[in-house]
CSV table of C-alpha atoms in Angstrom, one decimal:
chain,number,residue,atom,x,y,z
U,135,MET,CA,-7.1,-6.2,-25.8
U,136,LYS,CA,-5.0,-4.5,-27.8
U,137,ASN,CA,-6.0,-3.5,-31.7
U,138,ASP,CA,-5.0,-5.2,-34.5
U,139,THR,CA,-4.7,-2.2,-36.9
U,140,LYS,CA,-0.8,-0.9,-36.1
U,141,ILE,CA,1.8,0.9,-38.1
U,142,ASN,CA,4.5,-1.9,-38.7
U,143,ASP,CA,7.0,-0.5,-36.9
U,144,PHE,CA,5.9,0.5,-33.5
U,145,ASN,CA,7.5,-1.4,-30.9
U,146,GLY,CA,5.6,0.6,-27.5
U,147,ASN,CA,8.0,-2.1,-25.4
U,148,ALA,CA,10.8,-0.1,-26.7
U,149,LEU,CA,9.4,2.9,-26.3
U,150,SER,CA,8.5,2.9,-22.7
U,151,SER,CA,11.6,1.4,-21.6
U,152,PHE,CA,13.6,4.3,-23.5
U,153,ILE,CA,11.4,7.2,-22.0
U,154,ASP,CA,12.5,5.1,-18.7
U,155,THR,CA,15.4,5.9,-19.0
U,156,LEU,CA,15.5,10.1,-19.7
U,157,PRO,CA,14.9,12.8,-17.3
U,158,ASP,CA,11.9,13.2,-15.2
U,159,GLY,CA,10.3,16.5,-17.4
U,160,THR,CA,10.7,18.3,-19.9
U,161,GLN,CA,12.6,16.2,-22.0
U,162,LYS,CA,10.5,13.4,-20.7
U,163,MET,CA,7.2,14.9,-21.2
U,164,SER,CA,8.9,15.5,-25.4
U,165,ALA,CA,9.1,12.4,-25.8
U,166,LEU,CA,6.0,11.3,-24.1
U,167,SER,CA,4.7,13.5,-27.0
U,168,ASP,CA,5.8,11.7,-29.7
U,169,ALA,CA,5.4,8.5,-28.5
U,170,ILE,CA,1.6,8.9,-28.2
U,171,ARG,CA,1.5,10.5,-31.8
U,172,ASP,CA,3.2,6.7,-33.0
U,173,ALA,CA,0.9,5.4,-30.1
U,174,ASP,CA,-1.8,7.1,-31.9
U,175,ALA,CA,-0.4,6.5,-35.6
U,176,ALA,CA,-0.4,2.8,-34.8
U,177,ASN,CA,-4.2,3.0,-33.1
U,178,ASP,CA,-2.4,0.9,-30.6
U,179,SER,CA,-5.7,1.5,-27.7
U,180,TYR,CA,-3.1,0.3,-24.8
U,181,TRP,CA,-0.3,2.5,-25.3
U,182,ARG,CA,-2.0,5.5,-26.9
U,183,LEU,CA,-3.8,5.4,-22.9
U,184,LEU,CA,-0.4,4.1,-21.2
U,185,PHE,CA,1.2,7.4,-23.0
U,186,ARG,CA,-1.7,9.5,-21.8
U,187,ALA,CA,-0.9,8.3,-18.3
U,188,ASP,CA,2.9,8.2,-18.1
U,189,TYR,CA,2.6,12.2,-19.5
U,190,ALA,CA,-0.6,13.3,-17.1
U,191,CYS,CA,2.0,12.3,-14.5
U,192,GLN,CA,5.0,14.0,-15.5
U,193,ALA,CA,3.2,17.0,-16.1
U,194,VAL,CA,1.7,17.0,-12.6
U,195,PHE,CA,5.1,16.0,-10.6
U,196,HIS,CA,7.7,17.9,-13.0
U,197,ASP,CA,5.9,20.6,-14.8
U,198,ASP,CA,2.7,22.4,-15.1
U,199,ALA,CA,-0.3,19.8,-13.2
U,200,PRO,CA,-2.6,21.1,-15.6
U,201,LYS,CA,-1.6,19.9,-18.4
U,202,ALA,CA,-3.1,16.6,-17.3
U,203,ILE,CA,-6.4,17.5,-17.9
U,204,PRO,CA,-6.5,17.3,-21.8
U,205,MET,CA,-4.7,14.3,-21.6
U,206,ALA,CA,-7.7,12.7,-19.1
U,207,ALA,CA,-10.2,13.7,-21.3
U,208,GLU,CA,-8.2,11.3,-24.9
U,209,PHE,CA,-7.8,8.9,-22.0
U,210,ASN,CA,-11.5,8.7,-21.5
U,211,ALA,CA,-12.4,8.8,-25.3
U,212,ILE,CA,-10.2,6.1,-25.9
U,213,LEU,CA,-11.2,4.2,-22.9
U,214,LYS,CA,-15.0,4.4,-24.0
U,215,GLN,CA,-14.5,3.5,-27.7
U,216,TYR,CA,-11.9,0.5,-26.5
U,217,PRO,CA,-13.0,-0.7,-22.9
U,218,ASP,CA,-11.0,-3.9,-23.3
U,219,ALA,CA,-7.4,-2.0,-24.1
U,220,LEU,CA,-6.4,-2.4,-20.7
U,221,PRO,CA,-6.3,-5.4,-18.0
U,222,GLU,CA,-8.8,-5.1,-15.4
U,223,GLU,CA,-5.6,-4.3,-12.9
U,224,LEU,CA,-4.3,-1.9,-14.8
U,225,LEU,CA,-7.5,-0.3,-15.9
U,226,VAL,CA,-8.7,0.6,-12.6
U,227,PHE,CA,-5.5,1.9,-11.0
U,228,SER,CA,-4.6,4.3,-14.8
U,229,HIS,CA,-8.3,5.7,-15.0
U,230,LEU,CA,-8.7,6.4,-11.7
U,231,LEU,CA,-5.2,8.3,-11.2
U,232,ILE,CA,-5.5,10.0,-14.4
U,233,MET,CA,-8.7,11.3,-13.7
U,234,GLN,CA,-7.5,12.4,-10.0
U,235,MET,CA,-4.3,14.3,-11.6
U,236,ALA,CA,-7.0,16.2,-13.7
U,237,ILE,CA,-9.6,17.4,-11.3
U,238,GLU,CA,-7.0,18.3,-8.7
U,239,PRO,CA,-5.2,21.2,-11.3
U,240,MET,CA,-8.8,22.5,-11.2
U,241,SER,CA,-9.0,24.4,-8.4
U,242,ASP,CA,-6.0,26.2,-9.5
U,243,LEU,CA,-7.5,27.4,-13.1
U,244,PRO,CA,-10.2,30.5,-12.3
U,245,GLN,CA,-11.3,29.3,-16.5
U,246,ILE,CA,-13.0,26.6,-15.3
U,247,PRO,CA,-16.0,26.7,-13.5
U,248,LEU,CA,-18.1,25.0,-10.4
U,249,SER,CA,-19.8,23.1,-12.7
U,250,GLU,CA,-17.5,21.5,-15.0
U,251,TRP,CA,-15.2,20.4,-11.7
U,252,LYS,CA,-18.8,19.2,-10.7
U,253,GLN,CA,-19.5,17.4,-13.4
U,254,LEU,CA,-16.0,15.5,-13.2
U,255,ILE,CA,-15.9,15.0,-9.8
U,256,ASP,CA,-18.7,13.4,-9.8
U,257,GLU,CA,-17.6,11.1,-12.8
U,258,PHE,CA,-14.9,10.3,-10.1
U,259,HIS,CA,-17.0,9.8,-7.5
U,260,THR,CA,-19.2,7.3,-9.4
U,261,LEU,CA,-15.6,5.6,-10.9
U,262,THR,CA,-14.4,5.2,-7.0
U,263,GLU,CA,-18.0,3.5,-6.5
U,264,ARG,CA,-17.8,1.3,-9.8
U,265,TYR,CA,-14.3,0.4,-8.5
U,266,GLN,CA,-14.5,0.4,-5.2
U,267,PHE,CA,-11.1,2.4,-5.2
U,268,GLY,CA,-10.0,5.0,-4.6
U,269,GLU,CA,-12.4,7.2,-1.4
U,270,ARG,CA,-10.2,8.3,0.8
U,271,THR,CA,-8.9,10.2,-2.5
U,272,TYR,CA,-12.3,11.6,-3.2
U,273,TRP,CA,-13.0,13.3,0.2
U,274,ALA,CA,-9.3,14.3,0.1
U,275,GLN,CA,-10.3,16.3,-3.7
U,276,MET,CA,-13.5,17.7,-2.2
U,277,ALA,CA,-11.1,19.4,0.8
U,278,ARG,CA,-8.6,20.7,-1.7
U,279,PHE,CA,-10.9,22.4,-3.9
U,280,TRP,CA,-12.7,24.0,-1.2
U,281,GLN,CA,-10.1,25.3,0.5
U,282,TYR,CA,-10.1,28.5,-0.8
U,283,ILE,CA,-13.8,29.0,-1.1
U,284,ASP,CA,-15.3,27.5,2.6
U,285,LYS,CA,-13.1,26.5,4.7
U,286,GLU,CA,-15.1,25.1,6.9
U,287,LYS,CA,-16.4,22.6,4.0
U,288,ALA,CA,-12.8,21.9,3.6
U,289,PHE,CA,-12.4,20.7,7.2
U,290,THR,CA,-15.2,18.6,6.5
U,291,TYR,CA,-14.5,17.2,3.8
U,292,LEU,CA,-10.4,16.2,5.5
U,293,LYS,CA,-12.5,14.7,8.3
U,294,LYS,CA,-14.3,12.4,5.9
U,295,SER,CA,-11.1,11.4,3.9
U,296,TRP,CA,-9.3,10.7,7.1
U,297,SER,CA,-11.6,8.6,8.7
U,298,THR,CA,-12.2,6.8,5.2
U,299,PRO,CA,-9.8,3.5,4.7
U,300,ARG,CA,-5.9,4.3,3.3
U,301,ASP,CA,-5.8,2.1,-0.7
U,302,ASP,CA,-2.8,2.4,-3.2
U,303,MET,CA,-5.0,5.5,-4.4
U,304,SER,CA,-4.3,7.4,-1.2
U,305,ASP,CA,-1.5,10.2,-1.6
U,306,CYS,CA,1.1,9.7,0.8
U,307,GLU,CA,0.7,9.6,4.7
U,308,ALA,CA,3.3,12.6,5.0
U,309,CYS,CA,1.3,14.2,2.3
U,310,GLU,CA,-1.9,13.9,4.3
U,311,HIS,CA,-0.5,15.2,7.2
U,312,SER,CA,1.3,18.0,5.5
U,313,TYR,CA,-2.5,19.0,4.0
U,314,ALA,CA,-3.6,19.3,7.3
U,315,VAL,CA,-1.1,21.5,8.2
U,316,HIS,CA,-2.1,24.0,5.5
U,317,LEU,CA,-5.4,23.9,6.2
U,318,SER,CA,-5.4,24.5,9.6
U,319,LEU,CA,-3.1,27.0,9.8
U,320,LEU,CA,-5.2,28.7,7.0
U,321,PHE,CA,-8.2,28.3,9.7
U,322,GLY,CA,-5.4,30.2,11.9
U,323,ASP,CA,-5.5,26.9,14.4
U,324,HIS,CA,-2.0,26.2,15.4
U,325,GLU,CA,-2.3,24.0,17.8
U,326,ALA,CA,-4.2,21.8,15.4
U,327,ALA,CA,-1.6,22.3,12.9
U,328,ASP,CA,1.3,21.4,15.4
U,329,GLN,CA,-0.8,18.3,16.3
U,330,TYR,CA,-0.9,17.5,12.6
U,331,ALA,CA,3.3,18.4,11.5
U,332,LYS,CA,4.2,16.1,15.1
U,333,PRO,CA,4.9,13.1,12.6
U,334,LEU,CA,6.3,14.8,10.3
U,335,LYS,CA,9.0,16.7,12.8
U,336,GLU,CA,9.1,13.2,15.0
U,337,HIS,CA,9.6,11.3,11.6
U,338,THR,CA,7.9,8.8,12.9
U,339,VAL,CA,5.9,8.8,8.9
U,340,GLU,CA,7.8,7.9,5.9
U,341,TYR,CA,8.9,11.3,3.9
U,342,CYS,CA,8.7,11.5,0.2
U,343,GLU,CA,10.0,13.8,-2.3
U,344,ASP,CA,7.2,16.4,-1.2
U,345,THR,CA,8.3,16.2,2.4
U,346,PRO,CA,8.8,18.0,4.5
U,347,LYS,CA,8.8,20.2,2.2
U,348,LEU,CA,5.1,20.8,2.2
U,349,MET,CA,5.1,21.6,5.5
U,350,TRP,CA,7.4,24.1,5.4
U,351,LEU,CA,6.0,25.9,2.8
U,352,ALA,CA,2.5,25.7,5.1
U,353,TYR,CA,4.5,27.2,8.0
U,354,LEU,CA,6.2,29.5,5.8
U,355,GLU,CA,2.9,31.5,3.9
U,356,ASP,CA,1.7,31.3,7.7
U,357,ALA,CA,4.9,33.7,9.1
U,358,LEU,CA,4.8,35.7,6.2
U,359,ARG,CA,0.6,36.2,6.6
U,360,ARG,CA,1.4,37.5,10.3
U,361,GLY,CA,4.3,39.2,9.8
U,362,ASP,CA,6.9,36.9,11.9
U,363,LEU,CA,9.8,37.0,9.6
U,364,SER,CA,12.2,35.7,12.6
U,365,GLU,CA,10.1,32.2,12.3
U,366,ALA,CA,9.7,32.9,8.2
U,367,GLU,CA,13.0,33.1,7.1
U,368,PRO,CA,14.9,30.0,8.7
U,369,LEU,CA,11.8,28.5,6.7
U,370,ALA,CA,13.0,29.8,3.8
U,371,ALA,CA,16.2,28.7,4.4
U,372,LYS,CA,15.3,25.5,4.2
U,373,LEU,CA,12.7,25.2,1.7
U,374,TYR,CA,15.2,27.2,-0.6
U,375,GLY,CA,17.9,24.1,0.2
U,376,ARG,CA,15.5,21.0,-0.6
U,377,THR,CA,13.9,22.9,-4.0
U,378,ASN,CA,14.0,21.6,-7.4
U,379,ALA,CA,14.4,23.7,-10.6
U,380,ASP,CA,11.4,22.5,-12.1
U,381,LYS,CA,7.8,23.9,-12.5
U,382,SER,CA,6.1,21.8,-10.5
U,383,GLU,CA,8.0,23.1,-7.5
U,384,LEU,CA,7.8,26.6,-8.7
U,385,HIS,CA,4.9,27.2,-6.0
U,386,TYR,CA,7.9,26.9,-3.0
U,387,LEU,CA,9.9,29.4,-4.6
U,388,ALA,CA,7.3,32.1,-5.0
U,389,ALA,CA,7.4,32.0,-1.0
U,390,ILE,CA,11.0,32.2,-0.4
U,391,LEU,CA,10.9,35.1,-2.5
U,392,HIS,CA,8.6,36.6,-0.8
U,393,CYS,CA,10.6,36.0,2.5
U,394,TRP,CA,13.5,37.6,0.9
U,395,ALA,CA,12.1,40.7,-0.2
U,396,TYR,CA,12.6,41.3,3.4
U,397,THR,CA,15.4,39.4,4.2
U,398,ASP,CA,17.6,38.9,1.1
U,399,LEU,CA,16.3,41.4,-1.5
U,400,GLU,CA,19.2,41.0,-4.0
U,401,LYS,CA,19.4,37.1,-3.6
U,402,ALA,CA,15.2,37.4,-4.7
U,403,LEU,CA,16.0,39.8,-7.6
U,404,GLU,CA,18.7,37.2,-8.9
U,405,GLN,CA,16.2,34.6,-8.8
U,406,ILE,CA,13.2,36.8,-11.0
U,407,PRO,CA,14.7,36.8,-13.8
U,408,LEU,CA,15.5,32.7,-13.8
U,409,TYR,CA,11.8,31.8,-13.4
U,410,VAL,CA,9.5,34.4,-14.8
U,411,ASP,CA,9.2,33.0,-18.3
U,412,TRP,CA,8.3,29.5,-16.5
U,413,ALA,CA,5.7,31.1,-14.0
U,414,LEU,CA,4.0,33.5,-16.7
U,415,SER,CA,3.7,31.1,-19.4
U,416,MET,CA,2.2,28.6,-16.5
U,417,TRP,CA,-1.4,27.1,-16.7
U,418,ASP,CA,-1.6,26.1,-13.1
U,419,GLN,CA,-2.7,29.9,-12.3
U,420,LYS,CA,-2.7,29.8,-8.0
U,421,THR,CA,1.7,29.4,-9.2
U,422,LYS,CA,1.3,32.1,-11.3
U,423,TYR,CA,-0.7,34.0,-8.3
U,424,ASP,CA,1.8,33.0,-6.3
U,425,PHE,CA,5.3,34.0,-8.1
U,426,CYS,CA,3.6,37.9,-9.3
U,427,LYS,CA,2.8,38.1,-5.9
U,428,ALA,CA,6.4,37.6,-4.3
U,429,SER,CA,8.0,39.4,-7.8
U,430,TRP,CA,5.5,42.3,-6.5
U,431,VAL,CA,6.8,42.1,-2.7
U,432,CYS,CA,10.3,42.2,-4.4
U,433,PHE,CA,9.9,45.3,-6.3
U,434,HIS,CA,8.2,47.4,-4.0
U,435,GLU,CA,10.9,47.0,-1.3
U,436,CYS,CA,13.5,47.6,-4.4
U,437,SER,CA,11.6,50.7,-5.5
U,438,LYS,CA,12.5,52.4,-1.8
U,439,LYS,CA,15.9,52.0,-2.2
U,440,GLN,CA,16.1,52.8,-6.0
U,441,ASP,CA,14.7,53.9,-8.9
U,442,SER,CA,15.9,51.6,-11.0
U,443,VAL,CA,17.8,47.8,-11.2
U,444,THR,CA,19.5,46.0,-13.7
U,445,LEU,CA,18.2,42.5,-14.8
U,446,PRO,CA,18.7,40.0,-17.4
U,447,PHE,CA,14.7,39.3,-18.2
U,448,SER,CA,14.4,37.5,-21.3
U,449,PRO,CA,12.8,39.2,-24.6
U,450,GLN,CA,10.1,36.6,-23.5
U,451,PHE,CA,8.9,39.3,-20.6
U,452,PRO,CA,6.6,41.7,-21.4
U,453,LEU,CA,7.8,44.7,-19.8
U,454,TYR,CA,11.6,43.2,-21.9
U,455,ARG,CA,14.2,46.4,-22.3
U,456,GLU,CA,17.4,45.3,-24.4
U,457,ASP,CA,19.8,47.4,-21.4
U,458,ASN,CA,17.7,45.7,-19.0
U,459,VAL,CA,17.3,48.6,-17.1
U,460,TYR,CA,14.0,48.5,-15.3
U,461,GLY,CA,12.0,51.6,-13.0
U,462,SER,CA,11.8,49.4,-9.6
U,463,ALA,CA,8.1,51.4,-9.4
U,464,GLU,CA,7.2,50.1,-12.8
U,465,LEU,CA,8.0,46.7,-12.7
U,466,ALA,CA,6.2,46.3,-8.5
U,467,GLN,CA,3.3,47.8,-10.6
U,468,TRP,CA,3.5,46.1,-13.5
U,469,PHE,CA,3.7,42.2,-11.2
U,470,HIS,CA,0.3,43.6,-8.5
U,471,ALA,CA,-1.6,44.1,-12.1
U,472,GLU,CA,-0.9,40.6,-12.9
U,473,ALA,CA,-1.3,39.1,-9.2
U,474,GLN,CA,-4.8,41.4,-9.1
U,475,THR,CA,-5.9,40.4,-12.2
U,476,ILE,CA,-6.3,36.7,-11.9
U,477,ALA,CA,-7.2,37.0,-7.9
U,478,GLU,CA,-10.0,38.2,-8.9
U,479,ARG,CA,-10.3,35.8,-11.3
U,480,PHE,CA,-10.2,33.1,-8.7
U,481,ASP,CA,-12.5,35.2,-6.6
U,482,ALA,CA,-15.2,35.6,-9.1
U,483,ARG,CA,-15.5,31.8,-9.7
U,484,ASN,CA,-15.2,30.7,-6.7
U,485,GLY,CA,-17.8,32.7,-5.0
U,486,SER,CA,-15.5,34.2,-2.1
U,487,ASP,CA,-12.7,36.6,-1.5
U,488,TYR,CA,-10.2,34.7,0.0
U,489,PHE,CA,-7.4,36.1,-2.9
U,490,LYS,CA,-8.4,40.0,-2.4
U,491,GLN,CA,-7.9,39.6,1.7
U,492,ASP,CA,-4.8,37.6,1.1
U,493,LEU,CA,-3.6,40.3,-1.6
U,494,ALA,CA,-4.7,42.8,0.5
U,495,GLN,CA,-2.6,41.5,3.4
U,496,VAL,CA,0.6,42.4,1.6
U,497,GLN,CA,-0.3,45.7,0.9
U,498,LEU,CA,0.5,47.2,4.6
U,499,SER,CA,4.0,48.5,4.7
U,500,PRO,CA,7.3,45.7,5.7
U,501,GLU,CA,7.7,48.3,9.1
U,502,ASN,CA,4.3,47.8,10.5
U,503,LYS,CA,4.0,44.1,9.3
U,504,LEU,CA,7.1,42.6,9.7
U,505,HIS,CA,9.4,42.6,12.5
């Protein structure tokens, strides 16, 4: 049921149809921000809710996923005030979806304490029981949050997810297999990873836009951890060929840059100024960490060959110089400090040393580590 107090010229259907014609990402998110403002001014609770859900989807799939979190908080506040604003079939899916989109990025935000995440995931679990929908997604979210804290607990939750029947809230089957590959490789269990990857490699599950990229990323990051460039290099090439230039895919680019630091340094250095402003402004701290770590490796490698480098960083870059000439070692040190700060915040929140160990793994010289 929609509210009666609306501005006369507000037309949510027309706005929604127009927004659907826009390209995903920045342009669509800007239009949705305007639409949210207009729906709020019109006090149209139906479109206030749906435009926020649409904005959250754009943030997760095409921009900076944690931007979905305030949208979910606003969605819940509006829904509490107008519980009949959406028809039942739309309410269930929209409510659970926006809650999921708020919960998933929390693992990538070390400033959010475990207690706040637990409160929200418990609320999500309550909703899945109320609506009898989304339980498989609940267990998957539990696994994702614990992956950098307690890998055994994460794998236990992953198994619970896989043993729970699928529904329309479930992640696509290909993405589920990709995540299982990722978690298995974090465990160092390559045999299990290969088993989970088999349906992807044989194309017996339907691909989505993120597959096989998620699988390639998992194997690429594992190859870099082990220092196997012969495996990493072709994976980086395939991944780069499929990666889109939007914020939601910077984690792919970070792994590619890490590999190119050793295999195609010149190309890596060309890419960093193109995306560094995005990376440094990300709410998603895991993506920012990955990008800074990769950039540190690139400039560390560069410093072994030349004292300075000429690169077109923008004036927003903290070390910006008008002449575009930078000390290679200075850049390496700066990006390392950024990555280290983020790693310390993650480990402090998580009560683990995962990120400290992850950063330490790339501190060995490439001559010893890579072959």
